[in-house]
Coordinates of C-alpha atoms and ligand atoms in Angstrom, one line a residue:
X46 CA -0.2 0.1 0.0
X47 CA 1.2 3.6 -0.9
X48 CA 0.9 5.4 2.4
X49 CA -0.7 9.1 2.8
X50 CA 1.7 11.4 2.5
X51 CA 0.7 15.3 2.7
X52 CA 2.0 17.4 0.1
X53 CA 3.0 14.6 -2.9
X54 CA 0.4 12.0 -2.6
X55 CA -1.9 13.5 -4.6
X56 CA -3.8 11.3 -7.6
X57 CA -1.4 12.0 -10.4
X58 CA 1.3 10.4 -7.7
X59 CA -1.0 7.4 -6.7
X60 CA -1.9 6.2 -9.9
X61 CA 2.0 6.3 -10.9
X62 CA 2.3 3.9 -7.9
X63 CA -0.5 1.5 -8.6
X64 CA 0.4 1.4 -12.1
X65 CA 3.6 -0.4 -10.6
X66 CA 1.7 -2.7 -7.9
X67 CA 0.4 -0.7 -5.0
X68 CA -2.8 -2.2 -3.8
X69 CA -4.1 0.5 -2.6
X70 CA -3.4 4.2 -1.9
X71 CA -4.8 6.8 0.1
X72 CA -5.3 10.6 -0.4
X73 CA -3.5 12.8 2.8
X74 CA -5.1 13.7 5.6
X75 CA -7.7 15.9 6.6
X76 CA -9.7 17.2 9.1
X77 CA -13.8 16.3 8.5
X78 CA -13.8 20.0 9.5
X79 CA -12.7 20.9 6.5
X80 CA -15.2 19.0 4.6
X81 CA -18.2 20.6 5.9
X82 CA -16.5 24.3 5.4
X83 CA -16.0 23.7 1.8
X84 CA -12.4 24.3 2.2
X85 CA -11.2 24.4 -1.1
X86 CA -7.4 23.0 -0.7
X87 CA -9.6 19.7 1.7
X88 CA -11.8 19.2 -1.3
X89 CA -9.2 19.0 -4.2
X90 CA -7.7 16.2 -2.1
X91 CA -10.7 14.1 -2.8
X92 CA -11.1 15.2 -5.9
X93 CA -12.2 11.8 -7.6
X94 CA -10.0 11.9 -11.2
X95 CA -9.3 8.2 -12.3
X96 CA -10.4 4.8 -10.5
X97 CA -7.5 4.7 -9.4
X98 CA -8.1 2.0 -6.0
X99 CA -8.1 4.7 -3.1
X100 CA -9.1 5.0 1.1
X101 CA -9.9 8.6 2.1
X102 CA -7.9 9.6 5.4
X103 CA -10.1 11.4 7.8
X104 CA -8.9 13.5 11.6
X105 CA -12.3 12.6 13.2
X106 CA -12.4 12.9 16.9
X107 CA -16.3 13.8 17.4
X108 CA -19.2 11.7 16.2
X109 CA -21.5 14.5 15.2
X110 CA -19.0 16.5 12.8
X111 CA -18.1 13.1 11.1
X112 CA -22.1 11.8 10.6
X113 CA -22.2 15.3 8.8
X114 CA -19.9 14.7 6.3
X115 CA -20.6 11.2 5.9
X116 CA -24.7 11.8 4.4
X117 CA -23.4 14.5 2.3
X118 CA -21.1 12.2 0.9
X119 CA -20.6 10.5 -2.9
X120 CA -18.8 7.4 -3.4
X121 CA -16.8 7.2 -6.7
X122 CA -15.2 5.3 -8.7
X123 CA -11.8 3.9 -6.7
X124 CA -13.4 4.6 -4.0
X125 CA -12.2 1.7 -1.8
X126 CA -13.8 3.7 2.1
X127 CA -11.9 5.8 5.0
X128 CA -9.0 5.9 7.1
X129 CA -9.5 6.8 10.3
X130 CA -5.6 8.9 11.7
X131 CA -5.0 7.9 14.7
X132 CA -1.2 8.5 14.0
X133 CA -0.4 12.3 13.2
X134 CA 2.2 13.6 16.0
X135 CA 0.9 16.7 14.8
X136 CA 1.1 19.0 18.7
X137 CA -1.9 21.1 17.2
X138 CA -3.9 18.4 15.1
X139 CA -3.0 15.9 19.2
X140 CA -4.8 19.2 21.3
X141 CA -8.2 18.7 18.9
X142 CA -8.1 14.9 20.4
X143 CA -7.1 13.7 17.0
X144 CA -4.0 11.7 15.2
X145 CA -2.6 9.8 17.9
X146 CA -3.9 11.4 20.5
X147 CA -7.0 9.4 20.0
X148 CA -5.2 5.4 19.9
X149 CA -5.7 5.2 23.3
X150 CA -9.7 6.0 23.1
X151 CA -10.4 2.8 21.7
X152 CA -14.4 3.3 22.6
X153 CA -14.3 6.6 21.1
X154 CA -13.0 5.3 18.0
X155 CA -15.2 2.5 17.9
X156 CA -17.8 4.4 17.4
X157 CA -16.6 6.0 14.6
X158 CA -15.6 3.1 13.0
X159 CA -19.2 2.1 13.1
X160 CA -20.8 5.3 12.7
X161 CA -18.7 4.5 9.0
X162 CA -20.2 1.7 8.7
X163 CA -23.9 2.6 9.1
X164 CA -22.9 5.1 6.5
X165 CA -22.0 1.5 4.0
X166 CA -18.9 2.0 3.6
X167 CA -15.9 0.5 4.4
X168 CA -13.3 1.6 7.0
X169 CA -9.4 1.4 7.9
X170 CA -7.3 2.6 11.2
X171 CA -3.8 3.9 11.2
X172 CA -2.4 4.4 14.8
X173 CA 1.4 4.7 15.6
X174 CA 2.5 3.1 19.0
X175 CA 0.6 5.6 21.6
X176 CA 1.9 8.9 22.6
X177 CA 4.7 8.9 24.2
X178 CA 7.7 6.1 25.0
X179 CA 5.2 5.7 27.7
X180 CA 1.9 5.2 26.8
X181 CA 4.5 2.7 24.2
X182 CA 5.6 1.0 27.3
X183 CA 2.2 0.6 28.9
X184 CA 0.9 -1.0 25.7
X185 CA -1.9 1.6 25.0
X186 CA -2.2 0.9 21.2
X187 CA -3.4 -2.8 22.0
X188 CA -6.8 -1.6 23.0
X189 CA -7.5 -0.7 19.4
X190 CA -5.8 -3.6 18.5
X191 CA -8.3 -6.1 20.4
X192 CA -11.2 -3.3 21.1
X193 CA -12.5 -2.3 17.4
X194 CA -13.3 -3.8 14.3
X195 CA -12.5 -2.2 11.3
X196 CA -10.8 -4.0 8.2
X197 CA -7.8 -3.6 9.1
X198 CA -5.2 -1.6 11.1
X199 CA -2.6 0.1 9.7
X200 CA 0.6 0.3 12.8
X201 CA 3.2 2.7 12.4
X202 CA 5.8 1.1 14.4
X203 CA 6.2 4.7 16.4
X204 CA 5.1 6.3 19.2
X205 CA 4.1 10.1 18.4
X206 CA 7.3 11.7 20.0
X207 CA 10.3 9.9 18.0
X208 CA 11.6 11.8 15.0
X209 CA 11.0 10.6 11.9
X210 CA 14.5 9.4 11.8
X211 CA 14.8 7.0 14.9
X212 CA 14.0 3.3 13.8
X213 CA 10.7 1.6 13.8
X214 CA 10.2 -1.1 16.6
X215 CA 9.4 -3.7 14.8
X216 CA 9.0 -6.0 17.8
X217 CA 6.0 -5.3 18.4
X218 CA 4.0 -6.4 15.6
X219 CA 3.5 -10.2 16.4
X220 CA 1.7 -9.3 19.4
X221 CA -0.2 -6.5 17.2
X222 CA -1.0 -9.8 14.9
X223 CA -2.3 -11.7 18.3
X224 CA -4.3 -9.0 19.8
X225 CA -6.0 -8.3 16.3
X226 CA -7.7 -11.2 16.6
X227 CA -7.9 -12.1 12.6
X228 CA -8.2 -8.6 11.4
X229 CA -5.3 -8.0 8.9
X230 CA -2.4 -6.0 10.5
X231 CA -0.1 -3.6 7.7
X232 CA 3.1 -3.0 9.0
X233 CA 4.6 0.3 8.0
X234 CA 7.4 2.8 8.6
X235 CA 11.0 2.3 7.3
X236 CA 10.8 -0.9 4.9
X237 CA 12.7 -0.5 2.3
X238 CA 13.7 -4.3 1.3
X239 CA 12.7 -7.5 0.2
X240 CA 14.3 -9.2 3.3
X241 CA 12.6 -6.4 5.6
X242 CA 9.1 -7.2 4.4
X243 CA 9.5 -11.2 4.3
X244 CA 10.8 -11.2 7.5
X245 CA 7.1 -8.7 8.6
X246 CA 5.2 -11.3 6.4
X247 CA 7.2 -14.1 9.1
X248 CA 5.5 -12.2 12.4
X249 CA 2.0 -12.7 10.9
X250 CA 1.6 -9.2 9.3
X251 CA -0.7 -9.1 6.3
X252 CA 0.9 -6.3 4.1
X253 CA 3.0 -3.6 4.6
X254 CA 2.9 -0.1 3.6
X255 CA 5.2 2.4 2.2
X256 CA 5.6 6.5 2.0
X257 CA 9.1 8.1 2.3
X258 CA 10.6 4.3 0.2
X259 CA 7.7 5.0 -2.3
X260 CA 8.6 9.0 -3.0
X261 CA 12.3 7.9 -4.0
X262 CA 10.9 5.3 -5.9
X263 CA 7.0 5.1 -7.1
X264 CA 7.5 1.4 -8.8
X265 CA 9.1 -0.3 -5.2
X266 CA 5.7 -2.0 -5.0
X267 CA 6.7 -4.2 -8.2
X268 CA 10.3 -4.6 -7.3
X269 CA 9.1 -6.1 -4.3
X270 CA 6.5 -8.4 -5.6
X271 CA 9.3 -9.4 -7.8
X272 CA 11.5 -10.2 -5.8
X273 CA 9.3 -11.7 -3.1
X274 CA 7.9 -13.4 -6.3
X275 CA 4.3 -12.3 -5.7
X276 CA 4.3 -11.3 -8.9
X277 CA 5.1 -14.7 -11.6
X278 CA 6.3 -13.8 -14.1
X279 CA 8.0 -10.7 -12.9
X280 CA 7.0 -7.3 -14.2
X281 CA 9.3 -4.9 -16.1
X282 CA 10.2 -2.7 -13.3
X283 CA 10.5 1.4 -14.8
X284 CA 13.9 3.5 -14.3
X285 CA 12.9 7.1 -12.9
X286 CA 13.9 8.7 -16.4
X287 CA 10.5 6.7 -17.7
X288 CA 8.6 7.4 -13.8
X289 CA 9.3 11.1 -14.6
X290 CA 7.6 10.3 -18.5
X291 CA 5.1 8.6 -17.2
X292 CA 4.2 11.2 -13.8
X293 CA 3.8 13.2 -16.2
X294 CA 1.2 11.5 -19.1
X295 CA -1.0 11.2 -16.1
X296 CA -0.4 14.6 -15.6
X297 CA -1.7 15.6 -18.5
X298 CA -4.6 12.8 -18.6
X299 CA -6.5 13.5 -15.5
X300 CA -4.9 17.2 -15.0
X301 CA -1.8 17.7 -12.0
X302 CA -1.2 20.8 -10.0
X303 CA 2.3 22.0 -10.9
X304 CA 3.2 22.1 -7.3
X305 CA 2.9 18.3 -6.4
X306 CA 4.6 18.1 -9.4
X307 CA 7.7 20.5 -8.4
X308 CA 7.4 18.8 -4.8
X309 CA 8.0 15.2 -6.9
X310 CA 10.7 16.0 -9.0
X311 CA 12.6 17.3 -6.1
X312 CA 12.4 13.7 -4.6
X313 CA 12.0 11.5 -7.2
X314 CA 15.4 9.1 -7.6
X315 CA 16.8 10.9 -4.5
X316 CA 15.6 8.8 -1.5
X317 CA 18.3 7.1 0.0
X318 CA 18.1 4.2 1.8
X319 CA 18.4 4.8 5.4
X320 CA 19.2 1.2 6.2
Ligands
FMN571 C1 6.2 13.8 3.8 C2 5.4 13.1 4.5 C3 3.8 13.8 4.4 C4 3.4 12.5 5.2 N1 1.8 12.6 5.9 C5 1.5 11.7 6.5 C6 -0.7 12.0 6.9 O1 -0.7 12.5 5.6 N2 -1.5 10.9 6.7 C7 -0.4 10.2 7.5 O2 -1.2 9.6 8.1 N3 0.8 9.9 7.6 C8 1.8 11.3 6.8 N4 2.9 10.6 6.9 C9 3.3 9.5 7.5 C10 3.4 8.1 6.8 O3 2.1 8.4 6.4 C11 4.2 7.0 7.2 O4 3.5 6.4 8.3 C12 5.5 7.3 7.5 O5 5.9 7.6 6.8 C13 6.1 5.5 8.0 O6 6.7 5.6 6.5 P1 7.8 4.8 5.4 O7 9.0 5.1 6.7 O8 7.2 3.8 4.8 O9 7.6 6.7 4.8 C14 3.7 11.2 6.0 C15 4.9 11.2 6.4 C16 6.1 12.4 5.3 C17 7.4 12.2 5.1

């Protein structure tokens, strides 16, 4: 899966990664309130442009406002449901009781999940390992894994006080998988090699999500699937120059944004492996 990437994962980038092996993509996060206020920037994030499979990522901490938004929402080709963001580490978002602040609020999360289901939509959760080291040590994230029933969980194996450069703690996955009671757990964070995917699969995760590695190489999904024998036969993996040309073709076909294009060109081919 392609991770939500604010300022990067617009529909052109999502389609490029889908063409090269990402089975599911996610919009950038947006506050439910910003849709209710008809905020133009937020509405553009969810404007359907093609049939690439996508879940819309929401920041929400309030059933009434979520219900209001869902009542006016119309699914489109490619729409695969909503992803609730319980992982955003921004202080502003946490102050509003959203993002990573929701990790320990399993009862509230369960109500938001039911509401989305009642409106007839699939729903997933993206969680972190709590707000800080102490929440992580107390394993508060297991409340959600054990008490909420989304279609799948994405677990970003860091707590919210960690910097993005710090190493993820993949040792949490076997317990996450056990507590999740058969609901798939998707691993996320610092997954850069087929060997890492293999070892996570051996821990029982149902799949992986990649963000920064895909910014550097949007075809990393097919590369991984080739190496792991998931693509059988293997699919050709394009060069970075081919990917830039393909980006422009999609950009023309579905109508891209110049801002996203220039950010894409700054990172593609340039992200260095961290491990
Ligand atoms: C530029 C950037 C923007 C991000 N925006 C979001 C976002 O909108 N929603 C979200 O849940 N996570 C966001 N993240 C976190 C990623 O989805 C992902 O969880 C994190 O980067 C770890 O995965 P990775 O090591 O594969 O990049 C963002 C990360 C980056 C680098």
